[in-house]
Short mmCIF file of C-alpha atoms in Angstrom, two decimals:
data_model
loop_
_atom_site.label_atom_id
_atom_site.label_comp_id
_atom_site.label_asym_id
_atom_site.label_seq_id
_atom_site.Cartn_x
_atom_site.Cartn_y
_atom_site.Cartn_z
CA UNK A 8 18.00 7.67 1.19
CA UNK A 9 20.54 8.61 -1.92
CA UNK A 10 19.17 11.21 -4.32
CA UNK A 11 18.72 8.65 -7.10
CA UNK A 12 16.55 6.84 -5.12
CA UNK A 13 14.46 9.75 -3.56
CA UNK A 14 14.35 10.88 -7.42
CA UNK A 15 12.67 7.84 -8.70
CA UNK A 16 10.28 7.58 -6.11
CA UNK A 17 9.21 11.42 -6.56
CA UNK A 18 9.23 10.91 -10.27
CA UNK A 19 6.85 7.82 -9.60
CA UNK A 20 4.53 9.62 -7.45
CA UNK A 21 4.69 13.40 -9.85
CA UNK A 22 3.68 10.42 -12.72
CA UNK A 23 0.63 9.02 -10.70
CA UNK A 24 -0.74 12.44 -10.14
CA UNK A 25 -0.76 13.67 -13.78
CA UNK A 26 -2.22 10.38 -14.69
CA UNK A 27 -5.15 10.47 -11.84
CA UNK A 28 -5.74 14.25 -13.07
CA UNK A 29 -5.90 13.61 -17.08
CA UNK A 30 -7.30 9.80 -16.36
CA UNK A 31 -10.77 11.48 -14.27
CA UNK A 32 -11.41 14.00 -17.14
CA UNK A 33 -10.84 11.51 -19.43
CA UNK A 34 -12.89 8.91 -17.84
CA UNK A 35 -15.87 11.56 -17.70
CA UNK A 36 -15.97 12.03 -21.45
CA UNK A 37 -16.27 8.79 -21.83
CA UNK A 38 -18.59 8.83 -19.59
CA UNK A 39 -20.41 11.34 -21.14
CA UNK A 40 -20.34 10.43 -25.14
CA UNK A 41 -20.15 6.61 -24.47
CA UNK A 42 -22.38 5.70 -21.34
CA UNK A 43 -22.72 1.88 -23.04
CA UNK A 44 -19.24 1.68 -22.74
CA UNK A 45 -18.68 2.43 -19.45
CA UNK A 46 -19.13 -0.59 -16.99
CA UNK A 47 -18.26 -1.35 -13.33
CA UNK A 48 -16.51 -4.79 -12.27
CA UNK A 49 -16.20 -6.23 -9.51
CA UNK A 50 -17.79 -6.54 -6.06
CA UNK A 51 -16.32 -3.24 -4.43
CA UNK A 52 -19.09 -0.78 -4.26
CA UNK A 53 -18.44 2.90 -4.44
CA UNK A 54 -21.01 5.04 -4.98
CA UNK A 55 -20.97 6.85 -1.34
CA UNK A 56 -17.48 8.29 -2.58
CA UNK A 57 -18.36 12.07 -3.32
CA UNK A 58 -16.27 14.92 -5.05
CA UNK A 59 -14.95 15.80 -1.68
CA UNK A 60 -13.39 12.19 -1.24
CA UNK A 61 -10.45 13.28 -3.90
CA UNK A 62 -9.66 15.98 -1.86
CA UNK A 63 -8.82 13.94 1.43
CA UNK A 64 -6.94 11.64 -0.95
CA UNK A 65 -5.20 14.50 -2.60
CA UNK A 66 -3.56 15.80 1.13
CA UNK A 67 -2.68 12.17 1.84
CA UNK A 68 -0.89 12.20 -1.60
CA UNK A 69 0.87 15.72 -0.30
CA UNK A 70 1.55 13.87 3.03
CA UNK A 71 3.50 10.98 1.58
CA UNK A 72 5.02 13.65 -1.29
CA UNK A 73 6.33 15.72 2.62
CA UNK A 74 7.44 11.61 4.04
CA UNK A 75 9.46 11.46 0.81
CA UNK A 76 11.01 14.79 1.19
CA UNK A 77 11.94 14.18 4.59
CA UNK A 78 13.24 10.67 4.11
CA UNK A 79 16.03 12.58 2.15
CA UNK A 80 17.22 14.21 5.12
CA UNK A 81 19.93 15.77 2.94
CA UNK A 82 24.14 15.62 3.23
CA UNK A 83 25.90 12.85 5.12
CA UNK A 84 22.70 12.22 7.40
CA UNK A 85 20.80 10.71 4.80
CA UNK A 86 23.14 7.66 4.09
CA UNK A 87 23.14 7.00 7.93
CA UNK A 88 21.81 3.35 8.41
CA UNK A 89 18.27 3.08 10.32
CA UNK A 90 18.48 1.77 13.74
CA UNK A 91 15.61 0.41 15.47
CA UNK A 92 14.16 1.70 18.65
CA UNK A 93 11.35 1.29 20.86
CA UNK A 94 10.29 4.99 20.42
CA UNK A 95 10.51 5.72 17.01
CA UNK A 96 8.53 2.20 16.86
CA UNK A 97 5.79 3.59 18.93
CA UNK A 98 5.98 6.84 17.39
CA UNK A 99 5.36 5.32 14.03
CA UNK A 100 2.45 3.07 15.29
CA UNK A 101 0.61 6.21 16.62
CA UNK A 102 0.81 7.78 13.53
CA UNK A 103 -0.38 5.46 11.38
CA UNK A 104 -3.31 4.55 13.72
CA UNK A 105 -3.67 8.72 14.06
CA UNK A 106 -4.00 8.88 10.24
CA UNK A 107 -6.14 5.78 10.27
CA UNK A 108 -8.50 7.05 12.73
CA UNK A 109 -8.87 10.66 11.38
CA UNK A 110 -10.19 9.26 7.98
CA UNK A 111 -12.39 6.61 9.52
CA UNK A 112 -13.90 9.67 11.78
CA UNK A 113 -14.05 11.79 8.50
CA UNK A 114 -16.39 8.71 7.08
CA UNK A 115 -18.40 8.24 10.05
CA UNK A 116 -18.65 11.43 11.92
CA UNK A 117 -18.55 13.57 8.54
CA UNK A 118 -20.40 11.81 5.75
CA UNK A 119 -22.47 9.74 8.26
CA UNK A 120 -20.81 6.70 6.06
CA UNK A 121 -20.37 3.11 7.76
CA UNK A 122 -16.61 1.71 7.13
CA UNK A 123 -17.77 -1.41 8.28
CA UNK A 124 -20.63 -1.60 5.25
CA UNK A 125 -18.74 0.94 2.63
CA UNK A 126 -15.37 -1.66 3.31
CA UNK A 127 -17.65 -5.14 3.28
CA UNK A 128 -16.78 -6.05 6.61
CA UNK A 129 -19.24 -8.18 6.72
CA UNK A 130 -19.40 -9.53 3.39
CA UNK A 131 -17.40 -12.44 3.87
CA UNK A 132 -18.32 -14.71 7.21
CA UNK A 133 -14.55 -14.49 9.24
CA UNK A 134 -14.34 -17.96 9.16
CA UNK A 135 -13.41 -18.25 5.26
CA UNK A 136 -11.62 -14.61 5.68
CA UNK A 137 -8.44 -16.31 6.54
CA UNK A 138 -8.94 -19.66 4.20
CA UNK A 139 -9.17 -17.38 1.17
CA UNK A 140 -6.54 -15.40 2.08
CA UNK A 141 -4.12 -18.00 2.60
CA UNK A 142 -5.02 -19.43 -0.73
CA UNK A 143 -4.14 -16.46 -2.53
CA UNK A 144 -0.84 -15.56 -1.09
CA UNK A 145 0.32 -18.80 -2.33
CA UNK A 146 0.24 -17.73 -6.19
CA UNK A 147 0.82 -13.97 -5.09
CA UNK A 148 3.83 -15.00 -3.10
CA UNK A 149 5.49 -16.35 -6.05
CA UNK A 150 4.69 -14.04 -8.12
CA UNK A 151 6.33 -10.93 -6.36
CA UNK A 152 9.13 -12.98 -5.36
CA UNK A 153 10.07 -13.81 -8.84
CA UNK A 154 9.70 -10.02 -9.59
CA UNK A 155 11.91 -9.11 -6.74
CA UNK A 156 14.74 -11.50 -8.24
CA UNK A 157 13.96 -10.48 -12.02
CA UNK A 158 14.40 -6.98 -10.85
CA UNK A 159 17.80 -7.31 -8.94
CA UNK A 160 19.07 -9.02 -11.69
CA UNK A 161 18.34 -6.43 -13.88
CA UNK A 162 19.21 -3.36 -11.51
CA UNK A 163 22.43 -4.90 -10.68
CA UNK A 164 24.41 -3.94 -13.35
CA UNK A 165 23.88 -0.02 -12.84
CA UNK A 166 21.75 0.60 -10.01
CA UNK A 167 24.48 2.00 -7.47
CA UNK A 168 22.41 0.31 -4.17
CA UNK A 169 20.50 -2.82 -3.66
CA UNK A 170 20.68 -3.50 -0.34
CA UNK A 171 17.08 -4.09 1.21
CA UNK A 172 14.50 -1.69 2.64
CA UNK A 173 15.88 -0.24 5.44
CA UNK A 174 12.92 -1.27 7.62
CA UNK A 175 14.31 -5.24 6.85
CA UNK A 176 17.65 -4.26 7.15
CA UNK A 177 17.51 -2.58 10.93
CA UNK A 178 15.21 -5.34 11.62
CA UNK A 179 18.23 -7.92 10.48
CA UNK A 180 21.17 -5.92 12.24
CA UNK A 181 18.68 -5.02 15.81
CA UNK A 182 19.83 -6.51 19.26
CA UNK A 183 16.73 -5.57 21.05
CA UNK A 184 14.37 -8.18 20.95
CA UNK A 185 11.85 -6.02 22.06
CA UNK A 186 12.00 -3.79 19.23
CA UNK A 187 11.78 -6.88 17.27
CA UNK A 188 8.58 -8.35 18.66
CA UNK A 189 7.60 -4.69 18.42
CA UNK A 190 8.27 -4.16 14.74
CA UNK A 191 7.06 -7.82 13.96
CA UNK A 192 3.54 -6.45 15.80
CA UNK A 193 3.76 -3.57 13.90
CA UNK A 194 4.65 -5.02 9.93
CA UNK A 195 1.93 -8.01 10.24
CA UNK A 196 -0.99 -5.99 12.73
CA UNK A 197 -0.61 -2.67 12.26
CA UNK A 198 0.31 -1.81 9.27
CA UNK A 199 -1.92 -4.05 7.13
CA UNK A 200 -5.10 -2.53 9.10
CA UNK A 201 -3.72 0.80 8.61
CA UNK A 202 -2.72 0.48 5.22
CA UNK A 203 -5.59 -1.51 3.69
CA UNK A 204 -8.16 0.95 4.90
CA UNK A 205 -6.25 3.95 3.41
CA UNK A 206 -4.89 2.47 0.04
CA UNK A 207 -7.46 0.21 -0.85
CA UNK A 208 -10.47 0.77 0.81
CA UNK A 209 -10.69 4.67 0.38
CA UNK A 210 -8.06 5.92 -1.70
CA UNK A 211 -8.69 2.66 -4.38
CA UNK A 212 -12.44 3.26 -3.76
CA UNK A 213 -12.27 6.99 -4.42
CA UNK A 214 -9.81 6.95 -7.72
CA UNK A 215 -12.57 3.67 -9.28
CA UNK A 216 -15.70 5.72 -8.03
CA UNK A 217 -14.22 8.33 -10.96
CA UNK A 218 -12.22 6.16 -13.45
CA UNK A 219 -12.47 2.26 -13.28
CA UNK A 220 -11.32 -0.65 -11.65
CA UNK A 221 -8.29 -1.30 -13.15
CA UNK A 222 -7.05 2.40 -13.61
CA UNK A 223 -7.65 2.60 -10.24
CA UNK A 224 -5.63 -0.37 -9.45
CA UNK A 225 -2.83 0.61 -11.13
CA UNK A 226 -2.74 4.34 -9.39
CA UNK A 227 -3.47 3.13 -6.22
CA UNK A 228 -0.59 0.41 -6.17
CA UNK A 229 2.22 2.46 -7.74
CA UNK A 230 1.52 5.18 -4.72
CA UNK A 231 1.29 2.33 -2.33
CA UNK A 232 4.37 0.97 -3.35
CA UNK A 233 6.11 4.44 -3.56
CA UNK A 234 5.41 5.81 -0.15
CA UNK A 235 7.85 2.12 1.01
CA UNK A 236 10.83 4.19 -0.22
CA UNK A 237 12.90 1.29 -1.97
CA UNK A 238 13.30 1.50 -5.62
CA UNK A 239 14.26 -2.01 -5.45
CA UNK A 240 11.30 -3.08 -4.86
CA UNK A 241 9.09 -0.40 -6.41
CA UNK A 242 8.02 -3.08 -8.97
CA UNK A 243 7.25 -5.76 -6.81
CA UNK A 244 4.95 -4.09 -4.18
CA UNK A 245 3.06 -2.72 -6.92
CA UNK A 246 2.20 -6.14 -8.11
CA UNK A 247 1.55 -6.85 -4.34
CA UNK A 248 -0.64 -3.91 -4.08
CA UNK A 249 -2.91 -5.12 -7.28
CA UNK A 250 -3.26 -8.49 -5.96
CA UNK A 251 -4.78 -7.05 -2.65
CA UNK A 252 -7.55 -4.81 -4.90
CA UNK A 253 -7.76 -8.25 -7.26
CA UNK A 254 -8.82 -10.32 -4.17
CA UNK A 255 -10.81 -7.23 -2.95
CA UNK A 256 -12.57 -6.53 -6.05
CA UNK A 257 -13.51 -10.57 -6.12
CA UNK A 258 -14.69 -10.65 -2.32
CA UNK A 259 -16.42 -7.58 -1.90
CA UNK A 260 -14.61 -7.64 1.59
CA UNK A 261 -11.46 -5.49 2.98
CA UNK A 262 -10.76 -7.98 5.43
CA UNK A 263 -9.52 -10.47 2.86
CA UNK A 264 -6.46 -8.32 1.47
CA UNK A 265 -5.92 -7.08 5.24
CA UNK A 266 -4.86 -10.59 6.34
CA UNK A 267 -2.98 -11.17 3.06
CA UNK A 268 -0.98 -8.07 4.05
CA UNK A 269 -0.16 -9.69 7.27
CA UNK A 270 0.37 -13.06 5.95
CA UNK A 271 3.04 -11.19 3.47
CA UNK A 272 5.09 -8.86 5.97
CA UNK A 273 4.83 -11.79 9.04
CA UNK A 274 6.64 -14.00 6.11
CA UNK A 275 9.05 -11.61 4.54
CA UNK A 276 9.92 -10.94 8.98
CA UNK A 277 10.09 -14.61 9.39
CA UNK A 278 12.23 -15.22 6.74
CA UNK A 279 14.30 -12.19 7.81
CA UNK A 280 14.55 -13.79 11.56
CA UNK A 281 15.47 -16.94 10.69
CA UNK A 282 17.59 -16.15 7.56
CA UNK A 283 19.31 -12.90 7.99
CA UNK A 284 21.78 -13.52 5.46
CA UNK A 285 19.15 -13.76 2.52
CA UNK A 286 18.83 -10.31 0.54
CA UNK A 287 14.81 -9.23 1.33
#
């Protein structure tokens, strides 16, 4: 990644963090002079986050602040192009899923918490799961496409690269079809269930359990779409991220922005497959 890059994205992330630390103090105040004002929306419930929650979510911030600092890489190395293989493939997929299962085990095995109850699993029958999903990416779909453009356009004229994530762009240049089918598992399976359960179902939850909806939103999405390493498309994955908590604060039910996540990256792969000239 070039520095200008890696700086924006730290920048992004250093920005988050001062705002989640001033934005809970300030949010307690309030709580504490002006209780009337104070009001929950929403059907996400999160009153079985505790204290110790921001703690987990602050070394998961410190994790993705080490991903960043490695993605640099530093000298000649870091402008090498990614290639994909069936290892590092793997090797990302177990570490996701490790990181995935350590929290849920933290919630089960440590606060004696049910992620299928605290996440509304089971809030929304599975039969409309994928109905209302579907119907939302339509209007989300355009909406962070449009972004991506307007922000190209504008980053054009002085941003010195705008080539595509490098994720999409080994994924465009790969022979392998394996690691194709293996990434395409791995953008519209694993990473959505991974993802969703880290970003919006605890690390959302914890940040709203202490501030509010929205603030919590708007944290949770900016990390979410910092930790992707693109600048290009800092903006637009943000406004992907706050349509997942929209349609998760208006369900109740996790499982609704997980398929919308895997509706959006099988798409954007599709696209990629059969259109590897268009710009992702």
């Amino acid at each position: 990644m070039d520095a200008p890059s890696l700086g924006v994205l730290r920048d992004t992330a250093l920005i988050v963090w001062l705002a989640l630390l001033f934005g809970v103090i300030a949010y307690q105040l309030l709580r504490t002079f002006m209780p009337d004002a104070m009001t929950s929306i929403g059907r996400v419930q999160v009153a079985d986050f505790v204290s110790g929650d921001a703690i987990i979510v602050a070394a998961l911030s410190l994790l993705f602040l080490s991903g960043m600092q490695a993605s640099d890489g530093g000298g000649e190395a870091a402008q090498e192009p990614v290639e994909l293989t069936l290892n590092g493939l793997l090797g990302n997929i177990v570490v996701q899923f490790g990181i995935c299962l350590m929290l849920l085990f933290y919630l089960r095995g440590l606060r004696n918490i049910s992620p299928a109850e605290l996440f509304g699993l089971r809030r929304v029958k599975l039969r409309y799961v994928g109905i209302i999903a579907l119907l939302a990416m339509l209007p989300t779909l355009m909406l962070v496409n449009g972004s991506a453009l307007a922000i190209h356009t504008w980053m054009e004229g002085f941003w010195p690269d705008l080539s595509g994530q490098d994720t999409a762009e080994a994924f465009r240049k790969a022979k392998d079809p394996l690691a194709k089918v293996l990434l395409i598992i791995s953008a519209a399976i694993v990473a959505p269930l991974v993802e969703e359960i880290v970003f919006r179902g605890f690390i959302y939850g914890v940040i709203k359990r202490y501030t509010d909806g929205i603030f919590a939103a708007l944290c949770s999405s900016l990390l979410f779409a910092a930790i992707h390493l693109h600048v290009g498309t800092l903006f637009p994955l943000a406004i992907l991220a706050m349509a997942f908590c929209a349609m998760y604060e208006l369900t109740g039910c996790l499982l609704v922005p997980m398929v919308m996540h895997g509706l959006f990256n099988a798409t954007s792969l599709t696209v990629l497959l059969f259109f590897p000239d268009i710009q992702p």
